[in-house]
Amino acid sequence: MAAQPKVVVIGAGIVGCALSDELTERGWTDVTVLEQGPLFATGGSSSHAPGLVFQASPSKTMTEFASYTVQKYTDLTLDGQWCFQQVGGLEVATTPERLAEIERRHGWLTSWGVSSRLLTPEEAVAVHPLVDQEQILGAFHIPSDGLAKALRAGEAQARRAMERGARFLPHHTVTGIESSGDRVTGVVTDQGTFGADIVVSCAGFWGPRIGEMAGVSVPLVPLAHQYVKTSPLAALAGQNTEALEASRPILRHQDRDLYFREHVDRIGIGSYAHRPMPIRVDDVEHPRDSVDQPSKLAFTEEDFAAAWADCKQLLPALAEAKVEEGFNGIFSFTTDGMPLMGEAPSLKGFWVAEAVWVTHSAGVARAMAEWLIEGTPRTDVHECDLNRFEEHQLAPSYVQQRSCQNFVEVYDILHPLQPAEAPRQLRLSPFHDRQRELGAVFLEASGWERPHWYEANKDLPEVEGVPGRGEWASRYWSPIAGAEALVTRERVAMYDMTALKRLEVTGPGALNFLQYLTTNQLDKPVGTVVYTLLLEETGGVRSDLTIARLGEERFQIGANGPLDLDWLTRHLPDDGSVQVRDITAGTCCIGVWGPLARELVQPLTDTDFSHKGFGYFKAKHAYLGDVPVTAMRLSYVGELGWEIYTTADQGTKLWDTLWEAGQSLGVIAAGRSAFNSLRLEKGYRSWGTDMTAEHNPYEAGIGFAVRMQKGDFLGREALEGIDPENVSRRLVPLLLEDGEAVVMGKEPVFVDGEPAGYVTSAAYGYTLGRSIAYAWLPRAAAVAGTTVQVGYFGDRLSATVAEEPLFDPKMTRIRR
Ligand code: FAD
Ligand code: THG
């Protein structure tokens, strides 16, 4: 590709405009933006967005995107007119549950570095006098939130891009994508074809249609959402100028699925309090020159009736008003509520940036520009990656059902462990029937039904001693999980590891390929397992893997998800010397862990499972009774034992064989809840939660998996400049003072009363008898002995930074 690639952007909504600005600012000026409608009121979603920008999100990434939008649009004007007005944001609570929820939301923003405060009803009304004080129990105020003028901000950014050489072509409807081999080469429109090295589809809810032209799944659903404007209110007369439009904070009434803003002397109201109204993208034609259409559908009054009563209750000044205009506007929802960003898996140079709100537009555009130009976005985008989905998550029925459900739940209070209710039973391990017989309580992960604990263990004497915890932390939890953890450390337990993604890499080039892509030394004898990292070019941790060398040219990878397969596939050499295959579905795995694991397994086989004969981080093929298996001696829970793999067809037989052999030893089946506690006691990181591409291995405490001496590998250069002892922040364990307080992750951590970091994962450590929280802290505070506080709802819980690992630092339990 030339130094200055030819870029075609599809769509001149807020995302396409912001992207053209970010690209040209970085020197990529050969940018053509193709738009089917007129400029800049194109008729897409941005043309109708009332532009409320609320920054609070459980996702650090989304808050970062929103904060950049605030910052960027604040400095932007169009012909002297504002693009962002920082009127602040107010979220009110009308129920005790919501009052607690806004404390949690306040915590997130504190964790992500955006200042906000909780208000009493009196204080809330002082900030927003139209709110009826009697209706609310409290509120959450974010002074830096505000209103974006989507069209103005779009045009202002487009003008800057045009000054740098970009061109915007209205009335160009894209009808096809051209490619040669596996590369995109151009975009076909009704006005002719445009050659391109890189195409970025910013087509909003039309994304799936453009995707279809390129052979790419774009899993979003266009949904209609109601927005109305009232008649003028006496209470607002003379309060706002035409130019400024609004002065009171944007307002959310999440208990009733409503949001509000001012339009001079009227109130604008958005409602999610109606049935999901999915739209078929093929039904949405784009009539030339119409700004109102196609993303503005006729208002369905009956869907607003109940909401209108709720509006009047919260804002009594509305009693005298009427709904004067309303429409059902279309925008995109996804299966997990996150945007779609990244390069198509099968068509190089074809990218998407879709399902993006105005709120996140500038942040998404900046990350896209960094990704395209520098090769890696500076913000961690794994939650937004187009390639994050398992295949079942691309089924049209799944996409439809989950996206509609996300619309319904958009303002709901969601527990971090709360699984989707539907669709379920998508992926069942071969042990599923046995697990049900044992009373497994299932949650869902990547479609897998995954036991969190087993009711069959309810009479274990260990259950008695397990301490209680607060109401929130008790959801999707049982003291039985504590007993399962303790029995794992005392005897032996069976864990279903089938949901762990397994990849097979084969071929004459396999070793060199994996050596280059990962950080640790893989040139080891057949039968060796290695813990190793995938890094970005920037040195950020893309994933952590185990890689077992099962043959000279055959490796089995224990991975974290679809993005690992995507990354490996993208980097495959062209010469066909390496193959990568996802073998998860055809295989299964049981972790047999605990001090009696060897007593359980050895009698089943002639293969030597002794400490000498089967060392730590070694792999062997063996027969356990009738079942051929691959056994790997490693343990994410930090106990003696093996991950035992076989093919799916023989899974039940494997379970039964191990279960029977374990009866005299007191074996139990144990679930994910115990598993998570045990791994935190050992300090084993969970990628995506504890660390992401935002962190380098030394900060994350996994520098031991980097072998700088082994030769070149992806990301090595970036690490060369880093002094492992001198990183600016670290992931460290905290031990909470209060033994009955368990936090959930994402809580802010305070040092000397000031926000300094945030919790990643947390669990009660049943062996330690302490509540554990892993947290990112700046270097000065990330020192054992430092006293900190964890913000949990309205409390500040005292905690101390501890030395790690918290449990079995000498590894006596594993290496014996
Ligand atoms: P669009 O603005 O839809 O732009 C996509 C463009 O691609 C369109 O101009 C379209 O014409 C063009 N295009 C599509 N197909 C083709 C083709 N084949 N050839 C050429 N061009 C094509 N977000 C917030 O952050 N805050 C809010 O308060 C808010 N409120 C909303 C209220 C309503 C009623 C609605 C409908 C949406 C709201 N949103 C809000 C969401 C927000 O409007 C959208 O998420 C955002 O505008 C999407 O921007 P976009 O650039 O991706 O899409
Ligand atoms: N099992 C397998 N693969 C996996 C995981 C697993 N891949 C993804 C994820 N989990 C990887 N995470 C870890 C984290 C820690 C360890 C293994 C996988 C581990 N670490 C030891 C330690 O840190 O002391 C040993 C490290 C070493 O000797 O290099 O065991 O659960 N198959």
PDB file of N, CA and C in Angstrom, residues 447-486:
ATOM      1  N   GLY A 447     -22.231 -18.279  25.014  1.00  0.00           N
ATOM      2  CA  GLY A 447     -23.236 -19.245  24.575  1.00  0.00           C
ATOM      3  C   GLY A 447     -23.242 -20.531  25.388  1.00  0.00           C
ATOM      4  N   TRP A 448     -22.153 -20.810  26.094  1.00  0.00           N
ATOM      5  CA  TRP A 448     -22.064 -22.045  26.896  1.00  0.00           C
ATOM      6  C   TRP A 448     -22.886 -21.904  28.158  1.00  0.00           C
ATOM      7  N   GLU A 449     -23.608 -22.970  28.486  1.00  0.00           N
ATOM      8  CA  GLU A 449     -24.228 -23.069  29.806  1.00  0.00           C
ATOM      9  C   GLU A 449     -23.120 -23.494  30.765  1.00  0.00           C
ATOM     10  N   ARG A 450     -22.839 -22.642  31.753  1.00  0.00           N
ATOM     11  CA  ARG A 450     -21.679 -22.920  32.598  1.00  0.00           C
ATOM     12  C   ARG A 450     -22.092 -22.974  34.077  1.00  0.00           C
ATOM     13  N   PRO A 451     -21.858 -24.113  34.747  1.00  0.00           N
ATOM     14  CA  PRO A 451     -22.242 -24.240  36.162  1.00  0.00           C
ATOM     15  C   PRO A 451     -21.495 -23.226  37.031  1.00  0.00           C
ATOM     16  N   HIS A 452     -22.228 -22.525  37.892  1.00  0.00           N
ATOM     17  CA  HIS A 452     -21.558 -21.626  38.845  1.00  0.00           C
ATOM     18  C   HIS A 452     -21.394 -22.275  40.202  1.00  0.00           C
ATOM     19  N   TRP A 453     -22.312 -23.137  40.594  1.00  0.00           N
ATOM     20  CA  TRP A 453     -22.134 -24.026  41.734  1.00  0.00           C
ATOM     21  C   TRP A 453     -23.144 -25.144  41.569  1.00  0.00           C
ATOM     22  N   TYR A 454     -23.042 -26.151  42.441  1.00  0.00           N
ATOM     23  CA  TYR A 454     -23.915 -27.320  42.333  1.00  0.00           C
ATOM     24  C   TYR A 454     -24.709 -27.466  43.626  1.00  0.00           C
ATOM     25  N   GLU A 455     -26.022 -27.507  43.497  1.00  0.00           N
ATOM     26  CA  GLU A 455     -26.864 -27.673  44.688  1.00  0.00           C
ATOM     27  C   GLU A 455     -26.571 -29.008  45.376  1.00  0.00           C
ATOM     28  N   ALA A 456     -26.066 -29.976  44.627  1.00  0.00           N
ATOM     29  CA  ALA A 456     -25.714 -31.270  45.231  1.00  0.00           C
ATOM     30  C   ALA A 456     -24.692 -31.099  46.351  1.00  0.00           C
ATOM     31  N   ASN A 457     -23.974 -29.993  46.350  1.00  0.00           N
ATOM     32  CA  ASN A 457     -22.950 -29.777  47.380  1.00  0.00           C
ATOM     33  C   ASN A 457     -23.487 -29.041  48.605  1.00  0.00           C
ATOM     34  N   LYS A 458     -24.794 -28.890  48.676  1.00  0.00           N
ATOM     35  CA  LYS A 458     -25.334 -28.010  49.718  1.00  0.00           C
ATOM     36  C   LYS A 458     -25.154 -28.565  51.128  1.00  0.00           C
ATOM     37  N   ASP A 459     -24.968 -29.889  51.237  1.00  0.00           N
ATOM     38  CA  ASP A 459     -24.814 -30.467  52.570  1.00  0.00           C
ATOM     39  C   ASP A 459     -23.350 -30.649  52.988  1.00  0.00           C
ATOM     40  N   LEU A 460     -22.427 -30.174  52.166  1.00  0.00           N
ATOM     41  CA  LEU A 460     -21.018 -30.244  52.576  1.00  0.00           C
ATOM     42  C   LEU A 460     -20.865 -29.468  53.889  1.00  0.00           C
ATOM     43  N   PRO A 461     -20.150 -30.042  54.851  1.00  0.00           N
ATOM     44  CA  PRO A 461     -20.026 -29.339  56.138  1.00  0.00           C
ATOM     45  C   PRO A 461     -19.355 -27.971  55.997  1.00  0.00           C
ATOM     46  N   GLU A 462     -18.534 -27.799  54.950  1.00  0.00           N
ATOM     47  CA  GLU A 462     -17.833 -26.522  54.748  1.00  0.00           C
ATOM     48  C   GLU A 462     -18.794 -25.360  54.505  1.00  0.00           C
ATOM     49  N   VAL A 463     -20.005 -25.661  54.037  1.00  0.00           N
ATOM     50  CA  VAL A 463     -20.953 -24.582  53.715  1.00  0.00           C
ATOM     51  C   VAL A 463     -21.218 -23.717  54.946  1.00  0.00           C
ATOM     52  N   GLU A 464     -21.297 -24.401  56.096  1.00  0.00           N
ATOM     53  CA  GLU A 464     -21.603 -23.724  57.361  1.00  0.00           C
ATOM     54  C   GLU A 464     -20.718 -22.515  57.636  1.00  0.00           C
ATOM     55  N   GLY A 465     -19.424 -22.703  57.434  1.00  0.00           N
ATOM     56  CA  GLY A 465     -18.473 -21.670  57.840  1.00  0.00           C
ATOM     57  C   GLY A 465     -18.301 -20.528  56.847  1.00  0.00           C
ATOM     58  N   VAL A 466     -18.962 -20.624  55.690  1.00  0.00           N
ATOM     59  CA  VAL A 466     -18.753 -19.601  54.652  1.00  0.00           C
ATOM     60  C   VAL A 466     -19.445 -18.298  55.076  1.00  0.00           C
ATOM     61  N   PRO A 467     -18.693 -17.196  55.134  1.00  0.00           N
ATOM     62  CA  PRO A 467     -19.306 -15.957  55.599  1.00  0.00           C
ATOM     63  C   PRO A 467     -20.313 -15.404  54.598  1.00  0.00           C
ATOM     64  N   GLY A 468     -21.253 -14.647  55.116  1.00  0.00           N
ATOM     65  CA  GLY A 468     -22.230 -13.990  54.249  1.00  0.00           C
ATOM     66  C   GLY A 468     -21.606 -12.798  53.553  1.00  0.00           C
ATOM     67  N   ARG A 469     -22.375 -12.143  52.766  1.00  0.00           N
ATOM     68  CA  ARG A 469     -21.925 -10.946  52.048  1.00  0.00           C
ATOM     69  C   ARG A 469     -23.149 -10.090  51.794  1.00  0.00           C
ATOM     70  N   GLY A 470     -22.947  -8.897  51.312  1.00  0.00           N
ATOM     71  CA  GLY A 470     -24.073  -7.978  51.102  1.00  0.00           C
ATOM     72  C   GLY A 470     -25.073  -8.513  50.081  1.00  0.00           C
ATOM     73  N   GLU A 471     -26.211  -7.853  50.008  1.00  0.00           N
ATOM     74  CA  GLU A 471     -27.298  -8.330  49.155  1.00  0.00           C
ATOM     75  C   GLU A 471     -26.880  -8.376  47.677  1.00  0.00           C
ATOM     76  N   TRP A 472     -26.233  -7.325  47.215  1.00  0.00           N
ATOM     77  CA  TRP A 472     -25.844  -7.242  45.801  1.00  0.00           C
ATOM     78  C   TRP A 472     -24.858  -8.349  45.439  1.00  0.00           C
ATOM     79  N   ALA A 473     -23.851  -8.527  46.304  1.00  0.00           N
ATOM     80  CA  ALA A 473     -22.832  -9.543  46.039  1.00  0.00           C
ATOM     81  C   ALA A 473     -23.382 -10.961  46.229  1.00  0.00           C
ATOM     82  N   SER A 474     -24.540 -11.071  46.868  1.00  0.00           N
ATOM     83  CA  SER A 474     -25.135 -12.397  47.073  1.00  0.00           C
ATOM     84  C   SER A 474     -25.924 -12.877  45.867  1.00  0.00           C
ATOM     85  N   ARG A 475     -26.189 -11.947  44.945  1.00  0.00           N
ATOM     86  CA  ARG A 475     -26.927 -12.389  43.755  1.00  0.00           C
ATOM     87  C   ARG A 475     -26.023 -13.265  42.889  1.00  0.00           C
ATOM     88  N   TYR A 476     -26.616 -14.276  42.299  1.00  0.00           N
ATOM     89  CA  TYR A 476     -25.868 -15.230  41.452  1.00  0.00           C
ATOM     90  C   TYR A 476     -24.704 -15.831  42.231  1.00  0.00           C
ATOM     91  N   TRP A 477     -24.923 -16.018  43.520  1.00  0.00           N
ATOM     92  CA  TRP A 477     -23.899 -16.593  44.396  1.00  0.00           C
ATOM     93  C   TRP A 477     -24.581 -17.441  45.430  1.00  0.00           C
ATOM     94  N   SER A 478     -23.836 -18.404  45.963  1.00  0.00           N
ATOM     95  CA  SER A 478     -24.339 -19.237  47.052  1.00  0.00           C
ATOM     96  C   SER A 478     -23.151 -19.585  47.937  1.00  0.00           C
ATOM     97  N   PRO A 479     -23.380 -19.727  49.245  1.00  0.00           N
ATOM     98  CA  PRO A 479     -22.271 -20.178  50.109  1.00  0.00           C
ATOM     99  C   PRO A 479     -21.743 -21.541  49.683  1.00  0.00           C
ATOM    100  N   ILE A 480     -22.538 -22.264  48.910  1.00  0.00           N
ATOM    101  CA  ILE A 480     -22.069 -23.570  48.411  1.00  0.00           C
ATOM    102  C   ILE A 480     -20.772 -23.389  47.619  1.00  0.00           C
ATOM    103  N   ALA A 481     -20.662 -22.266  46.901  1.00  0.00           N
ATOM    104  CA  ALA A 481     -19.445 -22.014  46.108  1.00  0.00           C
ATOM    105  C   ALA A 481     -18.224 -21.983  47.023  1.00  0.00           C
ATOM    106  N   GLY A 482     -18.395 -21.418  48.210  1.00  0.00           N
ATOM    107  CA  GLY A 482     -17.289 -21.367  49.165  1.00  0.00           C
ATOM    108  C   GLY A 482     -16.856 -22.769  49.581  1.00  0.00           C
ATOM    109  N   ALA A 483     -17.845 -23.607  49.798  1.00  0.00           N
ATOM    110  CA  ALA A 483     -17.532 -24.985  50.178  1.00  0.00           C
ATOM    111  C   ALA A 483     -16.811 -25.691  49.034  1.00  0.00           C
ATOM    112  N   GLU A 484     -17.243 -25.441  47.810  1.00  0.00           N
ATOM    113  CA  GLU A 484     -16.584 -26.070  46.648  1.00  0.00           C
ATOM    114  C   GLU A 484     -15.121 -25.644  46.560  1.00  0.00           C
ATOM    115  N   ALA A 485     -14.863 -24.372  46.842  1.00  0.00           N
ATOM    116  CA  ALA A 485     -13.476 -23.889  46.807  1.00  0.00           C
ATOM    117  C   ALA A 485     -12.653 -24.600  47.880  1.00  0.00           C
ATOM    118  N   LEU A 486     -13.205 -24.699  49.073  1.00  0.00           N
ATOM    119  CA  LEU A 486     -12.459 -25.322  50.172  1.00  0.00           C
ATOM    120  C   LEU A 486     -12.209 -26.809  49.908  1.00  0.00           C
TER     121      LEU A 486
END
